[in-house]
Short mmCIF file of C-alpha atoms and ligand atoms in Angstrom, two decimals:
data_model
loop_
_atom_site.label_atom_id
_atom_site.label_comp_id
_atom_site.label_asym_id
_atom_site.label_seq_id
_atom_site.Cartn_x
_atom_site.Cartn_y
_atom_site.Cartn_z
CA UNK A 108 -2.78 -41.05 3.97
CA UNK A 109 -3.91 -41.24 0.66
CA UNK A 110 -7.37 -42.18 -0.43
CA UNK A 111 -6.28 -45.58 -2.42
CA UNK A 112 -4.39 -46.79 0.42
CA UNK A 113 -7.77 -46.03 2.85
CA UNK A 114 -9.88 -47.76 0.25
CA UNK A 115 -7.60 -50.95 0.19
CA UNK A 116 -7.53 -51.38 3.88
CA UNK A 117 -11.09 -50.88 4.45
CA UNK A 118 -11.85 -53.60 1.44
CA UNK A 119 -9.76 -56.07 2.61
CA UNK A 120 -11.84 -58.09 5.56
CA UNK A 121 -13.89 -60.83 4.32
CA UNK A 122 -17.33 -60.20 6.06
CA UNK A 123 -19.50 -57.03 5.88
CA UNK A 124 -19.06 -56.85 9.70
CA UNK A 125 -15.70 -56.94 9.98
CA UNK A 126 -15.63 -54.27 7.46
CA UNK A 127 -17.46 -52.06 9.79
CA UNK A 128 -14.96 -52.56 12.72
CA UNK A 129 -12.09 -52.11 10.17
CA UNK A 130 -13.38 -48.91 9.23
CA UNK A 131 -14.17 -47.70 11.71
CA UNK A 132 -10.82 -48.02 13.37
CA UNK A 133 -9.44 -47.06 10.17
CA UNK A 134 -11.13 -43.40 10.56
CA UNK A 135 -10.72 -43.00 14.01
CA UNK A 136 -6.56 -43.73 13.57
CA UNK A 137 -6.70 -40.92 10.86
CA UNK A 138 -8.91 -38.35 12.69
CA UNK A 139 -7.04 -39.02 16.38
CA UNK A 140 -5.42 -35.87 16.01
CA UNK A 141 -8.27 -34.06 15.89
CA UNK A 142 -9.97 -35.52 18.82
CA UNK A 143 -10.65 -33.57 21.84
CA UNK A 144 -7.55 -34.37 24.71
CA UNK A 145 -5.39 -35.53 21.57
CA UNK A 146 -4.93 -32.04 20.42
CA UNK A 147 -1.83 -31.21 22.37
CA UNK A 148 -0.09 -34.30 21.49
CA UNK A 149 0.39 -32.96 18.02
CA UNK A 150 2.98 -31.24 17.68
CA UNK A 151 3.02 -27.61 17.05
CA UNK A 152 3.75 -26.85 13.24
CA UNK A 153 5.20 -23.71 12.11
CA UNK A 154 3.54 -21.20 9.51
CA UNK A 155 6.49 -21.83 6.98
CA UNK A 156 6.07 -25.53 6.96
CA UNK A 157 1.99 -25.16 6.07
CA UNK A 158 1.41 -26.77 2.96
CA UNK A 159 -2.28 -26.38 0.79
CA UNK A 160 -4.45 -29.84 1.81
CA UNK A 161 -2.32 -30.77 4.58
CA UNK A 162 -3.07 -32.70 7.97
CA UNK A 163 -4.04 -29.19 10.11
CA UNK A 164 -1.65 -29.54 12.83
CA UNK A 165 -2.02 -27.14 15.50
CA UNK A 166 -0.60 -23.60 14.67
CA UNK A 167 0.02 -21.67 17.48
CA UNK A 168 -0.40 -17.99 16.43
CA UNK A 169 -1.17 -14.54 17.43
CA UNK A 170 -4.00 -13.00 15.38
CA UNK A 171 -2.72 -9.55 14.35
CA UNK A 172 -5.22 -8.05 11.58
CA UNK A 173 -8.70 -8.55 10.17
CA UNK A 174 -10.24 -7.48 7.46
CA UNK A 175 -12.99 -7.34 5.02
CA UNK A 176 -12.38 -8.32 1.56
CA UNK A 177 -13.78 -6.46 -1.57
CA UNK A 178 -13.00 -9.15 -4.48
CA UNK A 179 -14.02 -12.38 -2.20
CA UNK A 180 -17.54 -10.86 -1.31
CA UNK A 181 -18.16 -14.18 0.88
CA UNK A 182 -15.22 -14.36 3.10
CA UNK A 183 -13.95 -12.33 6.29
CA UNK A 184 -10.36 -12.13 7.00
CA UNK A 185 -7.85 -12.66 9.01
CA UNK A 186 -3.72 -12.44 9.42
CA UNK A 187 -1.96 -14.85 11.71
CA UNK A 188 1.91 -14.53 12.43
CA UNK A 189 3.80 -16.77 14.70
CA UNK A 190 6.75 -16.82 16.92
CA UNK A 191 9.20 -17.25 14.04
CA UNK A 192 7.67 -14.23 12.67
CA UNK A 193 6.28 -15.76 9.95
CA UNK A 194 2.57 -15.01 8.76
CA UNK A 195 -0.45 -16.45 7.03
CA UNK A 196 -4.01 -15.21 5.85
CA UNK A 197 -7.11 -17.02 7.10
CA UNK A 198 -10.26 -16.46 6.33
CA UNK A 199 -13.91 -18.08 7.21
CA UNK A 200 -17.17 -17.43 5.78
CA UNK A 201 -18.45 -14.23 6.52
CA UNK A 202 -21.42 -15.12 7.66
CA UNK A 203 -19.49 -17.10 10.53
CA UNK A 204 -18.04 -14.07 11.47
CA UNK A 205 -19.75 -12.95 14.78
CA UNK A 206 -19.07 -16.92 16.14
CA UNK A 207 -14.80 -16.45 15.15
CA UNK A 208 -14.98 -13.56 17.18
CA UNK A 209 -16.83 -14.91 19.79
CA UNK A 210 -13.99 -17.58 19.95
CA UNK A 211 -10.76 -15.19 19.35
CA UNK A 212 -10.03 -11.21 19.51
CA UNK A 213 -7.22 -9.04 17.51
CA UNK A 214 -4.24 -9.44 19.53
CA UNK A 215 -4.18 -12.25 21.08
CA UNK A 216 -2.34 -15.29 20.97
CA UNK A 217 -4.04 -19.25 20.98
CA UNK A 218 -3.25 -22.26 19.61
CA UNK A 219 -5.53 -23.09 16.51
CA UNK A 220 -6.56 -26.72 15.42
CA UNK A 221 -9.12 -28.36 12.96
CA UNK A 222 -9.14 -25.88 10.46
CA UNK A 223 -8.17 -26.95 6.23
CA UNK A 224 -5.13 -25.62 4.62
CA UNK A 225 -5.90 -24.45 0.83
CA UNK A 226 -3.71 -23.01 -1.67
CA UNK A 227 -2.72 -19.21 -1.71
CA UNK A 228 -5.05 -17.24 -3.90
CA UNK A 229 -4.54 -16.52 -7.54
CA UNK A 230 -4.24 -12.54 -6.55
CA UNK A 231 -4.34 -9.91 -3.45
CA UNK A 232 -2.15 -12.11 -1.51
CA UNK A 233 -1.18 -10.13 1.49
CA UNK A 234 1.66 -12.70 2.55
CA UNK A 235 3.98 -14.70 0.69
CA UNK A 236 2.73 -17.96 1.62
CA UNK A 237 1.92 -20.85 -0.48
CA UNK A 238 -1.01 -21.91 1.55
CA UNK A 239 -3.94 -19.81 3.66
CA UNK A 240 -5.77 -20.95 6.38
CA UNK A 241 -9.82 -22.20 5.93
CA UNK A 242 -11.84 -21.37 9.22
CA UNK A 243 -14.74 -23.58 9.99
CA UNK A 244 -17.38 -23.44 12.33
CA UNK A 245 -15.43 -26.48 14.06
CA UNK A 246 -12.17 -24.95 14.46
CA UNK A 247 -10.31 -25.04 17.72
CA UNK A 248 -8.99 -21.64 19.05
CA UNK A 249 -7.31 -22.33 22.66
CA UNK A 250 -6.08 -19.38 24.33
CA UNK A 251 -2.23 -18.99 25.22
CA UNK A 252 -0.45 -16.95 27.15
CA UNK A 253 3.63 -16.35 28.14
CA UNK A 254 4.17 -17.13 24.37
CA UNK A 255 6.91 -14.96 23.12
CA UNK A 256 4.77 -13.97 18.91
CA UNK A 257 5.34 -10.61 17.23
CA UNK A 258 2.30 -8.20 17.52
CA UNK A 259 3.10 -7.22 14.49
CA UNK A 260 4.36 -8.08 11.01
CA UNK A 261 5.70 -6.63 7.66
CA UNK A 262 7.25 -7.47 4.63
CA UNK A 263 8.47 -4.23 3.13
CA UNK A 264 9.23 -3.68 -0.36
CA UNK A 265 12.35 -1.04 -1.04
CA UNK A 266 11.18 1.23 -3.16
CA UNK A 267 13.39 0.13 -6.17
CA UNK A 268 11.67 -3.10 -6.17
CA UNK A 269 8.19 -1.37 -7.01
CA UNK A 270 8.57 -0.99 -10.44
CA UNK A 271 8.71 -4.81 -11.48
CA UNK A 272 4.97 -5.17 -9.12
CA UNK A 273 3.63 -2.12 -11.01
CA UNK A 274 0.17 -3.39 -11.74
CA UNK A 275 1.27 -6.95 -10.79
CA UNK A 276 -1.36 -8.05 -7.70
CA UNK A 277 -0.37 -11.42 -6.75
CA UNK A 278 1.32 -10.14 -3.53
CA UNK A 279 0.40 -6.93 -2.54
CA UNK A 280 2.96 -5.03 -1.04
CA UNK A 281 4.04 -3.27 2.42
CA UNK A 282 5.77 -0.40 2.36
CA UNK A 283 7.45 1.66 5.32
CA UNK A 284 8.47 5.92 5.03
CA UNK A 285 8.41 9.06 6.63
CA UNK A 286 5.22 10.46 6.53
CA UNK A 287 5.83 13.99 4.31
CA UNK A 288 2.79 15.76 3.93
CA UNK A 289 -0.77 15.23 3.12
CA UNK A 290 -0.99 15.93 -0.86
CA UNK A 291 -5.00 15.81 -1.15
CA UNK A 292 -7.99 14.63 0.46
CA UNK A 293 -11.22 14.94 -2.54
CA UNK A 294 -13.84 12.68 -3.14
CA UNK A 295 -13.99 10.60 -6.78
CA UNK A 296 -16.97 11.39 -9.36
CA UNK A 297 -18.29 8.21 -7.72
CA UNK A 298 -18.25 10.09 -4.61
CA UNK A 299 -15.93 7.75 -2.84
CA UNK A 300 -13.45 9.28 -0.45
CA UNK A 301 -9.55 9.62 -1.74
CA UNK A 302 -7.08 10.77 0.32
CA UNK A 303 -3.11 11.10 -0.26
CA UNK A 304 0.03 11.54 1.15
CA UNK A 305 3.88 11.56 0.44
CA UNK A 306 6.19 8.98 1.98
CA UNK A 307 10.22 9.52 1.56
CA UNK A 308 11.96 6.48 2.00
CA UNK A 309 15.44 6.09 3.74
CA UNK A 310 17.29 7.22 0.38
CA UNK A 311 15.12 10.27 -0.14
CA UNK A 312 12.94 9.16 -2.75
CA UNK A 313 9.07 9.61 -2.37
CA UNK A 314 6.14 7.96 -3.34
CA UNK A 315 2.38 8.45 -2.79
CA UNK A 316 0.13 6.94 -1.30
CA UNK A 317 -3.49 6.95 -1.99
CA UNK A 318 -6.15 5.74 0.81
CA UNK A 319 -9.63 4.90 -0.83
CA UNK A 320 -12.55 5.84 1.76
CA UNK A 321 -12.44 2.50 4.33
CA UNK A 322 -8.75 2.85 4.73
CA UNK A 323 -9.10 6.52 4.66
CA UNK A 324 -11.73 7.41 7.07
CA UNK A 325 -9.76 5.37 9.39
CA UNK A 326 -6.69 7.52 9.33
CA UNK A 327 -5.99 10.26 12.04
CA UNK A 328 -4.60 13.12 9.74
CA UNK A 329 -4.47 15.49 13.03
CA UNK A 330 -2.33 12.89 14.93
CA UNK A 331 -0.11 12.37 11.68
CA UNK A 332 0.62 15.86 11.08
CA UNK A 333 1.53 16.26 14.72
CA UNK A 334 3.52 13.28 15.68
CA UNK A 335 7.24 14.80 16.44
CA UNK A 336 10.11 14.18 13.36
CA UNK A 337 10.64 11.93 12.20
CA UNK A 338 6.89 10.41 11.66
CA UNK A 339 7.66 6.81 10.48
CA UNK A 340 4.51 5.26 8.40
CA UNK A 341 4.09 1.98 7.22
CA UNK A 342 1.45 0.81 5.03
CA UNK A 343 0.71 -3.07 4.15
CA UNK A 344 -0.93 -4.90 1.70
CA UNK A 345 -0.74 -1.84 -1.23
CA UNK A 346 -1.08 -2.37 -5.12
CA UNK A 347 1.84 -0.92 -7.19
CA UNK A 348 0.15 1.42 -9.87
CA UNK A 349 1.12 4.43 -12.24
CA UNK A 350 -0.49 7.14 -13.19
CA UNK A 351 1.79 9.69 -14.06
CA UNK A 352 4.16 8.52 -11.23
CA UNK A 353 4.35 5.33 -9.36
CA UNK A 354 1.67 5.07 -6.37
CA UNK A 355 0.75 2.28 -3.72
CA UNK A 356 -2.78 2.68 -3.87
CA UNK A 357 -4.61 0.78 -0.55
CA UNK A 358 -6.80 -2.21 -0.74
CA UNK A 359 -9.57 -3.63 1.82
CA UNK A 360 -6.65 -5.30 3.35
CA UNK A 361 -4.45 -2.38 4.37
CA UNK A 362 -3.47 -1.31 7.26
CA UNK A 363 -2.00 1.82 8.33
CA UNK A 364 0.61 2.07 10.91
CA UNK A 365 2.34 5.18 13.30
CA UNK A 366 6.21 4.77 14.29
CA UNK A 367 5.21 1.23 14.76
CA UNK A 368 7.62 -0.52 17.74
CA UNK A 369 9.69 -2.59 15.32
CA UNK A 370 13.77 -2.11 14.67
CA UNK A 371 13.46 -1.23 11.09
CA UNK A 372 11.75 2.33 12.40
CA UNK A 373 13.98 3.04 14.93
CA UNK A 374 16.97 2.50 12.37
CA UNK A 375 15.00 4.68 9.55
CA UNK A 376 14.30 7.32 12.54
CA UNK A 377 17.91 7.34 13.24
CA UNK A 378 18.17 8.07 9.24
CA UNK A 379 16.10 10.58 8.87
CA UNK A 380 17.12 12.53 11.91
CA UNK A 381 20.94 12.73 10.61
CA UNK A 382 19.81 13.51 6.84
CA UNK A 383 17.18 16.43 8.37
CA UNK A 384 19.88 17.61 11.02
CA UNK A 385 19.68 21.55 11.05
CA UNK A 386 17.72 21.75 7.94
CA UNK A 387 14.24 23.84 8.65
CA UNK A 388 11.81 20.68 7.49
CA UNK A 389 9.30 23.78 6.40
CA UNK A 390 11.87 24.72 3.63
CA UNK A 391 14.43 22.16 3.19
CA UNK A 392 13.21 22.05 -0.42
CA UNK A 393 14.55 25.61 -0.96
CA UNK A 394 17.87 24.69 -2.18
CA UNK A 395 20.90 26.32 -4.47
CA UNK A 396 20.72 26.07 -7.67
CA UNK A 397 23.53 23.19 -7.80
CA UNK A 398 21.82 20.92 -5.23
CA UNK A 399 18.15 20.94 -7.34
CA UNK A 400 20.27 20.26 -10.69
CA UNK A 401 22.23 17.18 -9.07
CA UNK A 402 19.21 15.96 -7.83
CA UNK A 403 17.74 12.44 -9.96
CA UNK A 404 14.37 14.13 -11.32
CA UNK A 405 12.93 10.33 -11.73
CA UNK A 406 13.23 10.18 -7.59
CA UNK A 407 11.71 13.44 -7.21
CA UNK A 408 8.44 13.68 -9.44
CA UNK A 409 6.31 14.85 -6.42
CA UNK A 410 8.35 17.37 -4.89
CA UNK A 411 8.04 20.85 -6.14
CA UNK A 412 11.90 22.60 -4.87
CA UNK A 413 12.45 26.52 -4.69
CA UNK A 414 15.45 28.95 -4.88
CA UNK A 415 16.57 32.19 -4.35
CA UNK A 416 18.14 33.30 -7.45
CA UNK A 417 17.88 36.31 -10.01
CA UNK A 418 16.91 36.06 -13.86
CA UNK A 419 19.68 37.03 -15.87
CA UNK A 420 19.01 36.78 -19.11
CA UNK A 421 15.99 36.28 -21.67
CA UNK A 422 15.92 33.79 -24.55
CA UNK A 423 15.12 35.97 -27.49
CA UNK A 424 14.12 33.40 -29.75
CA UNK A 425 11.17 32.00 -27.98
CA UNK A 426 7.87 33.28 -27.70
CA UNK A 427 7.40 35.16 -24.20
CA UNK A 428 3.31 34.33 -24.35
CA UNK A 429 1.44 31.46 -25.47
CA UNK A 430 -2.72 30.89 -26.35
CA UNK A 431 -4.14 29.34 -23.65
CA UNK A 432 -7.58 27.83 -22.68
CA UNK A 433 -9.51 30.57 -21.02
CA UNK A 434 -10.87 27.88 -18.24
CA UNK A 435 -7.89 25.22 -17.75
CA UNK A 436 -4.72 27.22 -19.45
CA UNK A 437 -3.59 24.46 -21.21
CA UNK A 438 -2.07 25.31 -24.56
CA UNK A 439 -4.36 25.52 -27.35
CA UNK A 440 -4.78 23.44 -30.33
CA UNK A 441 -5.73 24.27 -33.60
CA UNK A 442 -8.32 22.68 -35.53
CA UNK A 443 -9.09 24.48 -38.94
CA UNK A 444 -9.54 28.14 -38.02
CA UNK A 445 -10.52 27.71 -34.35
CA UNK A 446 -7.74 27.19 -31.42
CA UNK A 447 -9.49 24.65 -29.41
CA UNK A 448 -8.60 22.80 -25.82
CA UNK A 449 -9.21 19.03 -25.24
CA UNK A 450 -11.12 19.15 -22.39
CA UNK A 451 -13.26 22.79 -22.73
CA UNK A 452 -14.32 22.29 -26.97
CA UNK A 453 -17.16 25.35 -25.57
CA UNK A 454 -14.97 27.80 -24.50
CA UNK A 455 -14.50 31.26 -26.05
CA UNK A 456 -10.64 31.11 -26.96
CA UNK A 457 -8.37 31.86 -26.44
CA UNK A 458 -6.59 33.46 -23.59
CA UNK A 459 -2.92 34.95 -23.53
CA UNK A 460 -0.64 33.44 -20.82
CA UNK A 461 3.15 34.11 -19.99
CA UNK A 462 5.68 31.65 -20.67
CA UNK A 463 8.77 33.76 -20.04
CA UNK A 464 12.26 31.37 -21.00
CA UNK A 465 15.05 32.69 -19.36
CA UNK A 466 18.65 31.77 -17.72
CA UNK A 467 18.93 32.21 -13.58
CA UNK A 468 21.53 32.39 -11.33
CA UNK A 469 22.74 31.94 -8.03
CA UNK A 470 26.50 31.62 -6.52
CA UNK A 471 26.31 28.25 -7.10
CA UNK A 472 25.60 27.94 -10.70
CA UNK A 473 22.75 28.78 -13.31
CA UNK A 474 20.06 26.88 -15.17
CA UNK A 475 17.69 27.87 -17.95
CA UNK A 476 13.80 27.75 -16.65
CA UNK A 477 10.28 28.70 -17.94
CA UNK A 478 8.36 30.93 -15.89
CA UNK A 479 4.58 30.68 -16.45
CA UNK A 480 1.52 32.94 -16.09
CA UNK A 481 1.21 33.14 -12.75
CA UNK A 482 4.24 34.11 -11.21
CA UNK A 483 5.63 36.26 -13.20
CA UNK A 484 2.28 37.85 -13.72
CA UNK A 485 3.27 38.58 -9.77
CA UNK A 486 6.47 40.35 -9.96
CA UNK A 487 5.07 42.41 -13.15
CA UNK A 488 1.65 42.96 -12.45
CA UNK A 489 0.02 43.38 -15.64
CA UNK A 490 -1.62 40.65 -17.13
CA UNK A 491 -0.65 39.18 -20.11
CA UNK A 492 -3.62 39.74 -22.39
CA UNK A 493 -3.19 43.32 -21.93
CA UNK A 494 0.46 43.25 -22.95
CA UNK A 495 -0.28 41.41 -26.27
CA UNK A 496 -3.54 43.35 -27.27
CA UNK A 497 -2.84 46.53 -26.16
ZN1 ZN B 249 -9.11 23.89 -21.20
#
């Protein structure tokens, strides 16, 4: 009912009195729902029919998630999904925290009245719902049980659909893989914990994703590593980001998930275990020389392959050394007289490093590749500042 409308009913009786009793029956006809005994009368409304400012009719929910936001400093939160599958964020003040949780637990299912509906938020939405629940301390949470709600829910993003959120955080995004490998575990400058990992999706193309510390610390690497092939990983509420490749990096709202019991990871298992069938997982990146070169490179920017093939011929016309920086081996740069590196100005330069172009071949077919200090400094052994000085 809209406020005018209230206003006009209330002013119409003549007397002050008779305003009173007007009113007063006026308020109690609007907040009947909400009354104690009244609340099951209401009927139950779905998540997908919540609209922002809306009457609160009872939700009836399982509360799958909570969370601790960074950006809204004030709030605790929480994700409800209901038996259509459907979800929504909630959140109370954090301060109220200890009494939510005194009224509901992770898990379980109840029916939820006298709460507000607001609008989504302007970023970090983890759902894509117009509206998100407002917890107050009055807020009804009645227990129900032989209700038939997901324990879980996901929205996942394929991986060609990344791109267009890259750096776009309105809806965050959930992502599902096979867990690869563990690519690094360091801490920042800041000191904060950072930990990442490889996920292939169900047409082999592989993205990482970073953890920062809360998400992180959380994370059973041992378990990970050990669960039996296919290891099936899903991730929620990421932001898209680049650095030299596209990552999902987490947020306070992720949540990280192990073969979770839902048909989209028994379907990718199935995937996986045909693609992988008879390949040796520790070197099914050792491939002829064919396979690497009909490979997309775009889908494979953090996967390193190997073969076993010989060098046939050298390319005269390069240079088989270059000057390199003595600390870091990146190629020099000159600057006047002096060769100098970005990132080591100090250094005494410079240092020679092999760079060796040459053509290799297998049965299958040959390509033209750069090998650099390293490893060829391993099959020769003789360094390559003794080769060019001496
Ligand atoms: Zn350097």
């Amino acid at each position: 009912m809209c406020l005018h409308l209230l206003l006009a009913i209330i002013r119409s009786p003549s007397s002050p009195e008779a305003f009173m009793v007007r009113y007063w029956e006026v308020v109690s006809q609007l907040f009947s729902g909400y009354s104690k005994g009244n609340i099951h009368s209401m009927a139950v409304r779905n998540i997908s029919d919540v609209n922002p400012n809306d009457n609160a009719a009872p939700l009836e929910v399982r509360v799958i998630r909570t969370w601790q936001p960074f950006l809204f400093q004030n709030e605790h939160c929480y994700l409800f999904v209901d038996s259509r599958g459907d979800a929504i964020e909630a959140y109370g003040n954090r301060r109220d925290k200890a009494l939510f949780e005194s009224k509901f637990s992770v898990g379980l299912c109840y029916r939820i009245s006298k709460y507000l509906s607001k609008k989504a938020r302007n970023s970090h939405n983890v759902v894509p719902s117009n509206a998100t629940i407002h917890l107050g301390r009055s807020t009804i949470f009645e227990p129900i049980v032989g209700v038939d709600i997901p324990h879980q829910y996901f929205n996942f993003m394929p991986y060609e659909s990344l791109r267009a959120r890259e750096n776009m955080h309105f809806l965050l995004t959930d992502y599902i893989g096979r867990f690869d490998r563990f690519t690094s575990d360091t801490r920042t400058t800041s000191g904060k914990r950072l930990m990442k990992f490889l996920l292939e999706d169900a047409n082999e193309r592989f993205i990482e994703v970073a953890l920062w510390e809360e998400i992180a610390d959380a994370v059973d690497k041992e378990a990970l590593v050990n669960t039996p092939f296919p290891c099936i990983v899903a991730v929620t509420s990421m932001k898209v980001l680049r650095f030299k490749n596209l990552q999902l990096a987490s947020t306070a709202a992720t949540h990280l998930y192990g073969n979770p019991t839902i048909q989209d990871v028994s379907d990718l298992a199935n995937r996986f275990r045909e693609r992988y069938a008879g390949i040796n997982m520790d070197d099914r990146y050792t491939l002829p020389i064919a396979n690497i070169l009909a490979k997309n490179p775009v889908d494979y920017m953090e996967v390193k392959f190997s073969c076993i093939a010989s060098i046939v011929s050298y390319n005269p016309r390069r240079s088989w050394f270059y000057k390199g920086c003595t600390v870091c081996k990146k190629k020099l740069g000159s600057r006047e007289d002096a060769l100098i590196c970005d990132d080591h100005h100090d250094a005494p330069q410079p240092k020679y490093l092999y760079c060796i172009n040459c053509t290799i071949a297998d049965s299958t077919g040959n390509a033209t590749v750069t090998i650099f200090d390293i490893p060829f400094q391993s099959v020769i052994k003789i360094p390559c500042n003794e080769l060019v000085i001496q």
